mmCIF file of C-alpha atoms in Angstrom:
data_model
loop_
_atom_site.group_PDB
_atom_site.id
_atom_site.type_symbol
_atom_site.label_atom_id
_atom_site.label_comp_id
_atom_site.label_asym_id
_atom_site.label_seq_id
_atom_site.Cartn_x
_atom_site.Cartn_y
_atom_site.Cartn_z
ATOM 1 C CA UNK A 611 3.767 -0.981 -13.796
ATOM 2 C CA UNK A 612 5.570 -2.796 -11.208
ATOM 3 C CA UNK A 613 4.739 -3.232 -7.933
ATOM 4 C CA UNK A 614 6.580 0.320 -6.518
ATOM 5 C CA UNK A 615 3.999 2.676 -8.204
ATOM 6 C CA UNK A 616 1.520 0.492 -5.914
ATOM 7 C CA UNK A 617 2.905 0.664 -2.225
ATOM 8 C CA UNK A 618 4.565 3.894 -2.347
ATOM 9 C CA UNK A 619 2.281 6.246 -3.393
ATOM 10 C CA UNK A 620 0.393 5.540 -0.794
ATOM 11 C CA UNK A 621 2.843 7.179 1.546
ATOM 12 C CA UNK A 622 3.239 9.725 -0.877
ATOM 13 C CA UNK A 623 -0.459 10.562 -0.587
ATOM 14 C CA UNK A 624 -0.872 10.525 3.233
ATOM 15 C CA UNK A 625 -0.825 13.083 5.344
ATOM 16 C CA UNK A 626 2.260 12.070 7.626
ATOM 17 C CA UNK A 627 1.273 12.330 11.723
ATOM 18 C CA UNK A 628 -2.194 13.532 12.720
ATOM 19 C CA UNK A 629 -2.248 16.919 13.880
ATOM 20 C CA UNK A 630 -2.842 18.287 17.443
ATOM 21 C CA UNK A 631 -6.665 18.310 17.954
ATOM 22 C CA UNK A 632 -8.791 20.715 20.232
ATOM 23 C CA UNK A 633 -10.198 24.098 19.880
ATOM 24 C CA UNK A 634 -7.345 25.184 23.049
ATOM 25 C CA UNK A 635 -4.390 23.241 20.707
ATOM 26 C CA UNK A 636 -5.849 25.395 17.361
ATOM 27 C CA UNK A 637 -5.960 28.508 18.980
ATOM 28 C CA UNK A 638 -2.448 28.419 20.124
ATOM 29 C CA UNK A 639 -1.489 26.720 16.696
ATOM 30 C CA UNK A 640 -3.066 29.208 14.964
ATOM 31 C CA UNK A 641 -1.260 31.955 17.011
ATOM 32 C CA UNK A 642 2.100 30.555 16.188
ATOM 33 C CA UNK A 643 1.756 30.323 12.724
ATOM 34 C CA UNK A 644 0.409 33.730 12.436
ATOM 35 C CA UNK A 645 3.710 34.806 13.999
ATOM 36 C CA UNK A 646 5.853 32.690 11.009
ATOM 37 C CA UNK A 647 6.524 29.442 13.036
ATOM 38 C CA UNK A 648 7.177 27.459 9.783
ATOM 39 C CA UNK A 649 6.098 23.703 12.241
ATOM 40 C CA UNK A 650 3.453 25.256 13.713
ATOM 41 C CA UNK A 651 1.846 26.388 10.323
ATOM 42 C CA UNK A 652 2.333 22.920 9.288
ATOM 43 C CA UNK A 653 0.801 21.085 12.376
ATOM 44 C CA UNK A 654 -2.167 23.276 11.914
ATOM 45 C CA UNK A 655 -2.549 22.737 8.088
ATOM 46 C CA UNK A 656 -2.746 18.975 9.233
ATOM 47 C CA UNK A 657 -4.963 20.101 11.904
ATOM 48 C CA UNK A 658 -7.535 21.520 9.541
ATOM 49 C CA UNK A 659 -7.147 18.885 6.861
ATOM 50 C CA UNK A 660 -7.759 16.097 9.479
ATOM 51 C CA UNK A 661 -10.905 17.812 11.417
ATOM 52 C CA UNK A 662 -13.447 16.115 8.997
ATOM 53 C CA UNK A 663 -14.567 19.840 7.915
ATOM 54 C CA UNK A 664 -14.313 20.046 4.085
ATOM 55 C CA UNK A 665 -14.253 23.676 3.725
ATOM 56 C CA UNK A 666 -11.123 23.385 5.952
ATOM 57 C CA UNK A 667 -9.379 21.663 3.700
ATOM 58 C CA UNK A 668 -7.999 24.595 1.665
ATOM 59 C CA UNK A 669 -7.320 26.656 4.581
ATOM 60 C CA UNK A 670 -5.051 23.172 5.582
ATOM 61 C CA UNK A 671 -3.265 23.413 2.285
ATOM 62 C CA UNK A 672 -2.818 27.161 2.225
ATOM 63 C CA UNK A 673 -1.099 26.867 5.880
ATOM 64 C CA UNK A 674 1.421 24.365 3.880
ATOM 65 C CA UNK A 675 1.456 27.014 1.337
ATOM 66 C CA UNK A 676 2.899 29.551 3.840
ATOM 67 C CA UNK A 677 5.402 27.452 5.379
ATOM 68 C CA UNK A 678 6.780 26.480 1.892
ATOM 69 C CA UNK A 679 7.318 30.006 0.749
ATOM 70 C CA UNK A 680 8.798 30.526 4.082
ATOM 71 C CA UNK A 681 11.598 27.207 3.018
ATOM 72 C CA UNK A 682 10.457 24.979 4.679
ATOM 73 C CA UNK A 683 10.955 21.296 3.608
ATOM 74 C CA UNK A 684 8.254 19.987 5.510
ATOM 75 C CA UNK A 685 5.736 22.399 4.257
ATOM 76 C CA UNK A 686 6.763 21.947 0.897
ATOM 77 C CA UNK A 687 6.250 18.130 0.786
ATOM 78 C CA UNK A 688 3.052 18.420 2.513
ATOM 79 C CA UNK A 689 2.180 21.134 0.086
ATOM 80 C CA UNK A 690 3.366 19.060 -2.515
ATOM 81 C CA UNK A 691 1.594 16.103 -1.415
ATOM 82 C CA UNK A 692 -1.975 17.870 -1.104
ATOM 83 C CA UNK A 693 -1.243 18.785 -4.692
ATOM 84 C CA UNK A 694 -0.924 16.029 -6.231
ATOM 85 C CA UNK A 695 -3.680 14.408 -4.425
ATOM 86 C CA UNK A 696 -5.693 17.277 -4.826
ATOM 87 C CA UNK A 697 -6.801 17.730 -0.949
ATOM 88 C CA UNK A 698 -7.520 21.467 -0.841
ATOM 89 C CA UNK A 699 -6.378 22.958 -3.976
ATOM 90 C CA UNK A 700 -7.213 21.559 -7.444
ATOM 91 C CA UNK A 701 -5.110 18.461 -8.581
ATOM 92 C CA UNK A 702 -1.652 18.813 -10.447
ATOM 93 C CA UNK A 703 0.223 16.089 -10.833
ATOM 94 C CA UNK A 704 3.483 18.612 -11.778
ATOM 95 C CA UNK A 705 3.081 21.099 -9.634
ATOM 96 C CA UNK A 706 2.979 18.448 -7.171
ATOM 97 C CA UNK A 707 6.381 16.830 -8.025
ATOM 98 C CA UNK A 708 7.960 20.321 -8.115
ATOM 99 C CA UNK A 709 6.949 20.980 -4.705
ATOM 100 C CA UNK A 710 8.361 17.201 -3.653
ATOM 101 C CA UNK A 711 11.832 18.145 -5.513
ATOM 102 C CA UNK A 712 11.902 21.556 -3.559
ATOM 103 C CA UNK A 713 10.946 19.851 -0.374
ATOM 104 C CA UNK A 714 13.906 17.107 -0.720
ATOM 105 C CA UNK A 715 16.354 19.375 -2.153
ATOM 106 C CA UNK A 716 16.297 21.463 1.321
ATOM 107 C CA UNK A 717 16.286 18.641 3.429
ATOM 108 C CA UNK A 718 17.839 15.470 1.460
ATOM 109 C CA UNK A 719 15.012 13.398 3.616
ATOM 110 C CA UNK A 720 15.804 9.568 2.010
ATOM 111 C CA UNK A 721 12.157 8.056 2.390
ATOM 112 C CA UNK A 722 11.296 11.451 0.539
ATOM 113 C CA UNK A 723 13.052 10.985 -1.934
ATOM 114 C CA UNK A 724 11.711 7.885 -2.344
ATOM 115 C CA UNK A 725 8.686 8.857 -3.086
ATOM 116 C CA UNK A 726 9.675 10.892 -5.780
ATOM 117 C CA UNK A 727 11.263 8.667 -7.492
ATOM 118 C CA UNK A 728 7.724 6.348 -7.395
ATOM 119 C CA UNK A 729 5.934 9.643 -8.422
ATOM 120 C CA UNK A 730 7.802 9.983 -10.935
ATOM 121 C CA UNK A 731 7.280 6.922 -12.446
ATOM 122 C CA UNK A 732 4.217 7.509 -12.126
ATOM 123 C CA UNK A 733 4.222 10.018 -14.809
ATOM 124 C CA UNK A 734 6.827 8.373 -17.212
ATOM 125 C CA UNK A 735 9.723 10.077 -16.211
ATOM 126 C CA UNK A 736 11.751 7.397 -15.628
ATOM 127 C CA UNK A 737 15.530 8.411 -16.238
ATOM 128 C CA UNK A 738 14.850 11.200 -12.601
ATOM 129 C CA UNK A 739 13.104 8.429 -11.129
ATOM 130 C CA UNK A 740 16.243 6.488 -10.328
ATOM 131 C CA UNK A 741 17.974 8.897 -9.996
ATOM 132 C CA UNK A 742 16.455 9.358 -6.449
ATOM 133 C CA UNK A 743 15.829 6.401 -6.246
ATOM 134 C CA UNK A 744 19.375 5.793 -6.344
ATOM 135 C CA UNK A 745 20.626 8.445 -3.730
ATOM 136 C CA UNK A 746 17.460 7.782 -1.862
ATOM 137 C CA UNK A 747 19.301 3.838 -1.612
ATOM 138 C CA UNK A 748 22.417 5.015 -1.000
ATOM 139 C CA UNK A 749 21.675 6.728 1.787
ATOM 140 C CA UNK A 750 19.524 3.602 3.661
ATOM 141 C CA UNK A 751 15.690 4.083 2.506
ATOM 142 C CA UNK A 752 14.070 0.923 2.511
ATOM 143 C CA UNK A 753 11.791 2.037 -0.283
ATOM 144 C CA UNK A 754 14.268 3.271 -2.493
ATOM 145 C CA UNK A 755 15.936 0.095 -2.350
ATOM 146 C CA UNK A 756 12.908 -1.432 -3.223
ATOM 147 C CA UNK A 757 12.093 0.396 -6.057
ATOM 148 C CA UNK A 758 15.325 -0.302 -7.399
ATOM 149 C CA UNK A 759 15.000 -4.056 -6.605
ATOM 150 C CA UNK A 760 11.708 -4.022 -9.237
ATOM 151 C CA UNK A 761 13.015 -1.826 -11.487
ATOM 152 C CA UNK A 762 16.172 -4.473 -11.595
ATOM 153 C CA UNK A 763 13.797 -7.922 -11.358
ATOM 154 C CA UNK A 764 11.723 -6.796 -14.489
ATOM 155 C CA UNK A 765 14.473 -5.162 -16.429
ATOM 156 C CA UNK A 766 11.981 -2.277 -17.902
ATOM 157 C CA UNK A 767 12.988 0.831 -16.086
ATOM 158 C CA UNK A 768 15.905 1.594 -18.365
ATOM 159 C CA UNK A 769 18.256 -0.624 -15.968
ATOM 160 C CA UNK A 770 19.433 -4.180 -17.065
ATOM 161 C CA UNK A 771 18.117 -7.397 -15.674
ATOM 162 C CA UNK A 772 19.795 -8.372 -12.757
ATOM 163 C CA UNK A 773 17.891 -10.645 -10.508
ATOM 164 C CA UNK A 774 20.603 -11.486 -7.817
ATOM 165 C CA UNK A 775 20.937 -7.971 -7.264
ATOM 166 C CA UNK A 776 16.804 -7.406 -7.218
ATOM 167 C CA UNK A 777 17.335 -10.159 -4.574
ATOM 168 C CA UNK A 778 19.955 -8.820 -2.546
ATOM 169 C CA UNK A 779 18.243 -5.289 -2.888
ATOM 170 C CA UNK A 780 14.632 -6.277 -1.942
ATOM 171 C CA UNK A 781 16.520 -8.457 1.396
ATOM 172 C CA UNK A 782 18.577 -5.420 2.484
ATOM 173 C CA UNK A 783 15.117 -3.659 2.343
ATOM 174 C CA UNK A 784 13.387 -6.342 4.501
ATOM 175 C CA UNK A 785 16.180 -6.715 6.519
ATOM 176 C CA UNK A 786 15.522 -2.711 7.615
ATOM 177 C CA UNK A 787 12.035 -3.974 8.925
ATOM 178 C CA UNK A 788 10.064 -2.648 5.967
ATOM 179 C CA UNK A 789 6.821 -4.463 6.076
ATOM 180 C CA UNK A 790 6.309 -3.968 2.111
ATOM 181 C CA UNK A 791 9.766 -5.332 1.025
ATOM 182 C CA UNK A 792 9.120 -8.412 3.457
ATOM 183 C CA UNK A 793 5.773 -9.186 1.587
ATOM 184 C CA UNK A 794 7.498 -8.976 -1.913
ATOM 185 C CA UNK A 795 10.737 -11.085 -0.651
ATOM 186 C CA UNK A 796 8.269 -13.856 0.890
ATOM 187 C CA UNK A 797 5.959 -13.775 -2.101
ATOM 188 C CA UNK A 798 9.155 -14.167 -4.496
ATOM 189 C CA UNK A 799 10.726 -16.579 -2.495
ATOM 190 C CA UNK A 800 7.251 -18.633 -2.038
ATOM 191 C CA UNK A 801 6.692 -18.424 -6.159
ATOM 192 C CA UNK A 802 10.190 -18.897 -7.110
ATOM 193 C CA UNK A 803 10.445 -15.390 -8.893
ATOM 194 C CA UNK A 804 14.303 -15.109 -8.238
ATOM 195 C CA UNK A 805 14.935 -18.484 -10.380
ATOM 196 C CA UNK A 806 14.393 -20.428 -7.000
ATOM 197 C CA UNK A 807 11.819 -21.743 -4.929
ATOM 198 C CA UNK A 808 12.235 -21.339 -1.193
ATOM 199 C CA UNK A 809 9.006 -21.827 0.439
ATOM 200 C CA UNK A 810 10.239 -22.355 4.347
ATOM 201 C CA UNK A 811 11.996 -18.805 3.761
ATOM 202 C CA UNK A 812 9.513 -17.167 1.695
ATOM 203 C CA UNK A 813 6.652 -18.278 4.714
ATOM 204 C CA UNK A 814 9.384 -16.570 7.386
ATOM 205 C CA UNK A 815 9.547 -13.004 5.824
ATOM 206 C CA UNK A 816 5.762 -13.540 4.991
ATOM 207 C CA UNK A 817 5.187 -13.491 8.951
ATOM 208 C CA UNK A 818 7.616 -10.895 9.556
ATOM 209 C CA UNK A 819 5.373 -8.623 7.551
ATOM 210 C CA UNK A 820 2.487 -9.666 9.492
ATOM 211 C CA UNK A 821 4.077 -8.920 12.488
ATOM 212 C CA UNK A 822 5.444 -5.883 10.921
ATOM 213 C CA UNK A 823 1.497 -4.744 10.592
ATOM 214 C CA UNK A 824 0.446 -5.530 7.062
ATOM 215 C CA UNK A 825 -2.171 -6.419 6.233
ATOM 216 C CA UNK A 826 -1.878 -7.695 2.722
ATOM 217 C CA UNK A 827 0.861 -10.417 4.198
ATOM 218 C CA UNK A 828 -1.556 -11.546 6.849
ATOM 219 C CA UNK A 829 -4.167 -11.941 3.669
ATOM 220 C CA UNK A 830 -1.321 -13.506 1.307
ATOM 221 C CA UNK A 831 -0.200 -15.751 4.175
ATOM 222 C CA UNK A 832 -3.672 -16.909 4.787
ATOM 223 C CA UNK A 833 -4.207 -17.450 1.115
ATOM 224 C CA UNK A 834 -1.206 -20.108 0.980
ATOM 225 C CA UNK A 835 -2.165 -21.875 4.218
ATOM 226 C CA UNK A 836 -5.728 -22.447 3.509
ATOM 227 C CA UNK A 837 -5.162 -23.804 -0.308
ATOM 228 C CA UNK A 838 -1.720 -25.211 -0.242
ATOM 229 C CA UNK A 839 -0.721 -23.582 -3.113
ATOM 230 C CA UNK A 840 3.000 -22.984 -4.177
ATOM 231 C CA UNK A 841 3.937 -26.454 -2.300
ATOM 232 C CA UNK A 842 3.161 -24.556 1.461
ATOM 233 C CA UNK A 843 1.370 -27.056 3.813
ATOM 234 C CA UNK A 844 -1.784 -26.559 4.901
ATOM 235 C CA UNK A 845 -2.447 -25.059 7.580
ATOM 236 C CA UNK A 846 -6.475 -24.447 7.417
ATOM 237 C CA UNK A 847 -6.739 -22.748 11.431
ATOM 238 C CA UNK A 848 -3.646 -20.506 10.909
ATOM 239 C CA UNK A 849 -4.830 -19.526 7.487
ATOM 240 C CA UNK A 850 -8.317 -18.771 9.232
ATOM 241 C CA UNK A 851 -7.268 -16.306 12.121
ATOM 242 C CA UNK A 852 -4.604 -14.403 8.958
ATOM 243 C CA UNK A 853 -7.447 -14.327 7.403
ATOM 244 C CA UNK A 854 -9.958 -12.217 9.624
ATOM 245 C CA UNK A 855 -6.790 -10.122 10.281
ATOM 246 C CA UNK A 856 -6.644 -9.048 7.404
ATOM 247 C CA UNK A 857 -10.271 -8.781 6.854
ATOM 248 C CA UNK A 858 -10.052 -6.750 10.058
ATOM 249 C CA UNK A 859 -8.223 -4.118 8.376
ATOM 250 C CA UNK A 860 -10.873 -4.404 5.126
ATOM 251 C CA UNK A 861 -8.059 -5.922 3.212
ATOM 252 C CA UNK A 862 -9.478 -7.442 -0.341
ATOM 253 C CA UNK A 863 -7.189 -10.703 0.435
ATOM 254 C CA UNK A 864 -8.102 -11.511 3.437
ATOM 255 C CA UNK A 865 -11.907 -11.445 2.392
ATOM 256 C CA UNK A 866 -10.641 -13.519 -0.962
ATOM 257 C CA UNK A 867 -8.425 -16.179 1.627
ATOM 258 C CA UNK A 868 -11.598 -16.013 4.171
ATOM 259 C CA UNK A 869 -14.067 -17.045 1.315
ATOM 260 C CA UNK A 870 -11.603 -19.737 -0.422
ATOM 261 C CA UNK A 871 -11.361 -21.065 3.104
ATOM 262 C CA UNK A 872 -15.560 -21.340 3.455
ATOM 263 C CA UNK A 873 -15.854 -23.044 -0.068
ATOM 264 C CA UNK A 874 -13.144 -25.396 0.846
ATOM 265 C CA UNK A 875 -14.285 -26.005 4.063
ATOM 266 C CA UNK A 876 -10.820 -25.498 5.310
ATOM 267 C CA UNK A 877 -9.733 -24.443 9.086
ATOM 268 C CA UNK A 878 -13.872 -23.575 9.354
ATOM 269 C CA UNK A 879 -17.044 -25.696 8.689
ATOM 270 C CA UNK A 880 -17.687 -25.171 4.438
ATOM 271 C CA UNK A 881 -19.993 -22.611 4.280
ATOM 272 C CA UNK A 882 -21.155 -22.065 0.401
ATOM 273 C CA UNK A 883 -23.568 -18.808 1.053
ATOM 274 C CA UNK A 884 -20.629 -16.721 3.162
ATOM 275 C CA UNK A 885 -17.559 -18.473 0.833
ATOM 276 C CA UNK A 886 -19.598 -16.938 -2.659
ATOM 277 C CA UNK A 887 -19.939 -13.646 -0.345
ATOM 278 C CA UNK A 888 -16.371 -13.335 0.860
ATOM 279 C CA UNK A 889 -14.994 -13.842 -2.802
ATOM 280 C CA UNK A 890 -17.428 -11.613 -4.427
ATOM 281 C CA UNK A 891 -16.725 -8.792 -2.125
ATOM 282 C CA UNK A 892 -12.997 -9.159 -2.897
ATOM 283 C CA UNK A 893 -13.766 -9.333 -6.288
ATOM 284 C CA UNK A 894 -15.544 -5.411 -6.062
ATOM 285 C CA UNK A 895 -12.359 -4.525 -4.386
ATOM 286 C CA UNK A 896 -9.952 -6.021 -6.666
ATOM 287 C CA UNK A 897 -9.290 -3.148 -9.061
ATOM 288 C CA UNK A 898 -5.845 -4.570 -10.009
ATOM 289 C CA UNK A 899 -7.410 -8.263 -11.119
ATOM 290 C CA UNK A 900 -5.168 -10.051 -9.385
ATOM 291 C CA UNK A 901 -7.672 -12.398 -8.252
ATOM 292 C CA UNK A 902 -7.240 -15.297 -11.366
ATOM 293 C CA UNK A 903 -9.000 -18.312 -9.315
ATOM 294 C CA UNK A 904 -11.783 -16.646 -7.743
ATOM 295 C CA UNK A 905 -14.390 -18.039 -11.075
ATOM 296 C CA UNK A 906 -13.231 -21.502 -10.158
ATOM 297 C CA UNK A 907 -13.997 -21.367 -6.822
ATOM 298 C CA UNK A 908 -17.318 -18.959 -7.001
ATOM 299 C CA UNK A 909 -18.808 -22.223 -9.332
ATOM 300 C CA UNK A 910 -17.450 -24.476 -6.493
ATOM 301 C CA UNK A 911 -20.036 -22.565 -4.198
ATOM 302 C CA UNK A 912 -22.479 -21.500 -6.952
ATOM 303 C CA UNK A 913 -23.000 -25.314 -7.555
ATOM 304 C CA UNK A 914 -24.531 -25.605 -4.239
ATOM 305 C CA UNK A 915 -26.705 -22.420 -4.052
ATOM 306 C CA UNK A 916 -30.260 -21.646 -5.446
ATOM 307 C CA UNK A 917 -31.287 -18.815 -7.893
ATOM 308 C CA UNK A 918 -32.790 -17.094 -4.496
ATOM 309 C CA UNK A 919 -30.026 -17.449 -2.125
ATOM 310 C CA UNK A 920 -27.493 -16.250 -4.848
ATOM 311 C CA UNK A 921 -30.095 -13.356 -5.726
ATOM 312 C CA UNK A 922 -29.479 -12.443 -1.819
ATOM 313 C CA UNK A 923 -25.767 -12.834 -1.897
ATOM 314 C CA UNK A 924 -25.472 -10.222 -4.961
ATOM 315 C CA UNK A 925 -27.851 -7.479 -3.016
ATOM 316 C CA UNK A 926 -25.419 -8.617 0.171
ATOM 317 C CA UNK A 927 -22.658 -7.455 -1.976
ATOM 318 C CA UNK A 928 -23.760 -4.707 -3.201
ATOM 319 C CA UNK A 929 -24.235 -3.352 0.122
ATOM 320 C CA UNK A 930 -21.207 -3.825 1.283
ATOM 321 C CA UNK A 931 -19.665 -2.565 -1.560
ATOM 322 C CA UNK A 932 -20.548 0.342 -1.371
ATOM 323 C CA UNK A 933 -18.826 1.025 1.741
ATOM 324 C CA UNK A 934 -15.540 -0.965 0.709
ATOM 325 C CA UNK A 935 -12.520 1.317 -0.573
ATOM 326 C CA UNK A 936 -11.344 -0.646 -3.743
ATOM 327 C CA UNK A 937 -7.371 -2.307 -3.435
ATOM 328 C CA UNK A 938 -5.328 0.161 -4.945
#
């Protein structure tokens, strides 16, 4: 699957704006909605979903439940949402999409529709996909446009190959300030995916997502800097401080660019024992396998470590593993 089914859904997934907090906020909450205030039984379904109570969990998605019946879009996509995540009702993948189509079909939200379209993908309905993907574009969403970029750079969504519209597409999308389509434009540009290399551009709408708040840019960007790869010059102190941004935000990259950077000995003093760490924590989070180098350079710092220290390393990993989301 191409890369929409992996930044989207994410959206799709979260639970918007946090909710008002504080027992005075939930009383009066809970007052509203009890008199049919479709927003307020919303806000306090996020309210009880966000508290860190489990058993309030279902009460949150029941309180979406209400203001659905009652038509309300918001209610239904947050309904629809919990559903398909399974956040206080049993997961149902359907269901879920049903409640997203009911939710966009009342208020023809773009970005919503967006997601959609990603869902379903997701489950191999392609032909509705972009479909709403489509109207979703026409009407300005950033990730709709992206989608259809992919969908139009790999040619296996049902719609032809057409990589100077995937280009045109995917820069419309950055151009919007999405953080997501600037890290795919400045990746493609940097790796010559569009049948060009441009690495001067690709490095601009690299730092535009990094300034846009991603994470995975600020780990990419390091990546490039540090090793030079893809022609980019390096840059070992830049690379360093993208780095432990990223890592900042527990992004698997920037741990992968911070340990490349420690067995190279590049922008910071080489540093075998935390360069095998780094790269073997990314490696537990790297569900995808993007990560092709990281053997070559774990034997660049395994040459220089004994049975013990690496024995110490793995239990260090372990450890922190264990309190690491994996990429997704």
């Amino acid at each position: 699957m191409i890369r929409a089914t992996w930044l989207v859904l994410m959206a799709a997934f979260s639970m918007a704006a946090s909710a008002a907090s504080g027992d005075a906020t939930r009383e009066a909450l809970t007052k509203r909605a009890q008199a049919g205030d479709t927003q307020a039984q919303v806000a306090l379904g996020r309210s009880l979903q966000d508290d860190g109570v489990a058993a309030d969990k279902a009460a949150g998605t029941e309180w979406y439940r209400k203001a659905a019946m009652a038509g309300s879009a918001e209610g239904a996509w947050m309904l629809g949402s919990a559903t398909m995540a399974g956040v206080g009702v049993a997961r149902d993948v359907p269901a879920g999409i049903d409640w997203m189509r009911k939710s966009v079909g009342i208020d023809q939200n773009a970005d919503h529709m967006a997601v959609l379209a990603v869902a379903l993908l997701a489950t191999g309905s392609t032909q509705e996909a972009l479909q709403w993907a489509q109207k979703a574009s026409d009407k300005g969403s950033a990730k709709a446009m992206e989608v259809l970029a992919m969908a139009r750079l790999s040619g296996e969504m049902g719609l032809p190959k057409d990589v100077p519209l995937a280009e045109k597409l995917l820069t419309a999308a950055a151009q919007k300030g999405d953080p997501d389509a600037q890290l795919s434009l400045g990746q493609f540009y940097v790796s010559g995916l569009f049948g060009r290399q441009d690495t001067a551009v690709g490095l601009r709408w690299l730092q535009a997502a990094v300034d846009g708040g991603s994470a995975k840019a600020a780990g990419t960007l390091a990546y490039f800097l540090i090793t030079g790869k893809q022609g980019v010059t390096v840059d070992g102190a830049r690379g360093v401080v993208l780095a432990r941004k990223a890592i900042a935000s527990n992004e698997m990259l920037g741990h992968y660019a911070m340990g490349v950077a420690y067995v190279l000995g590049t922008g910071i003093a080489e540093n075998p024992s935390e360069g095998w760490y780094e790269i073997s924590l990314a490696q537990r989070m790297d569900s995808q396998q993007q990560l092709k180098s990281a053997g070559d350079y774990l034997a660049k710092a395994s040459a220089k470590l004994s049975p013990a220290q690496l024995a110490q390393l793995k239990a260090r990993v372990d450890a922190a593993a264990g309190n690491s989301p994996s990429d997704t």
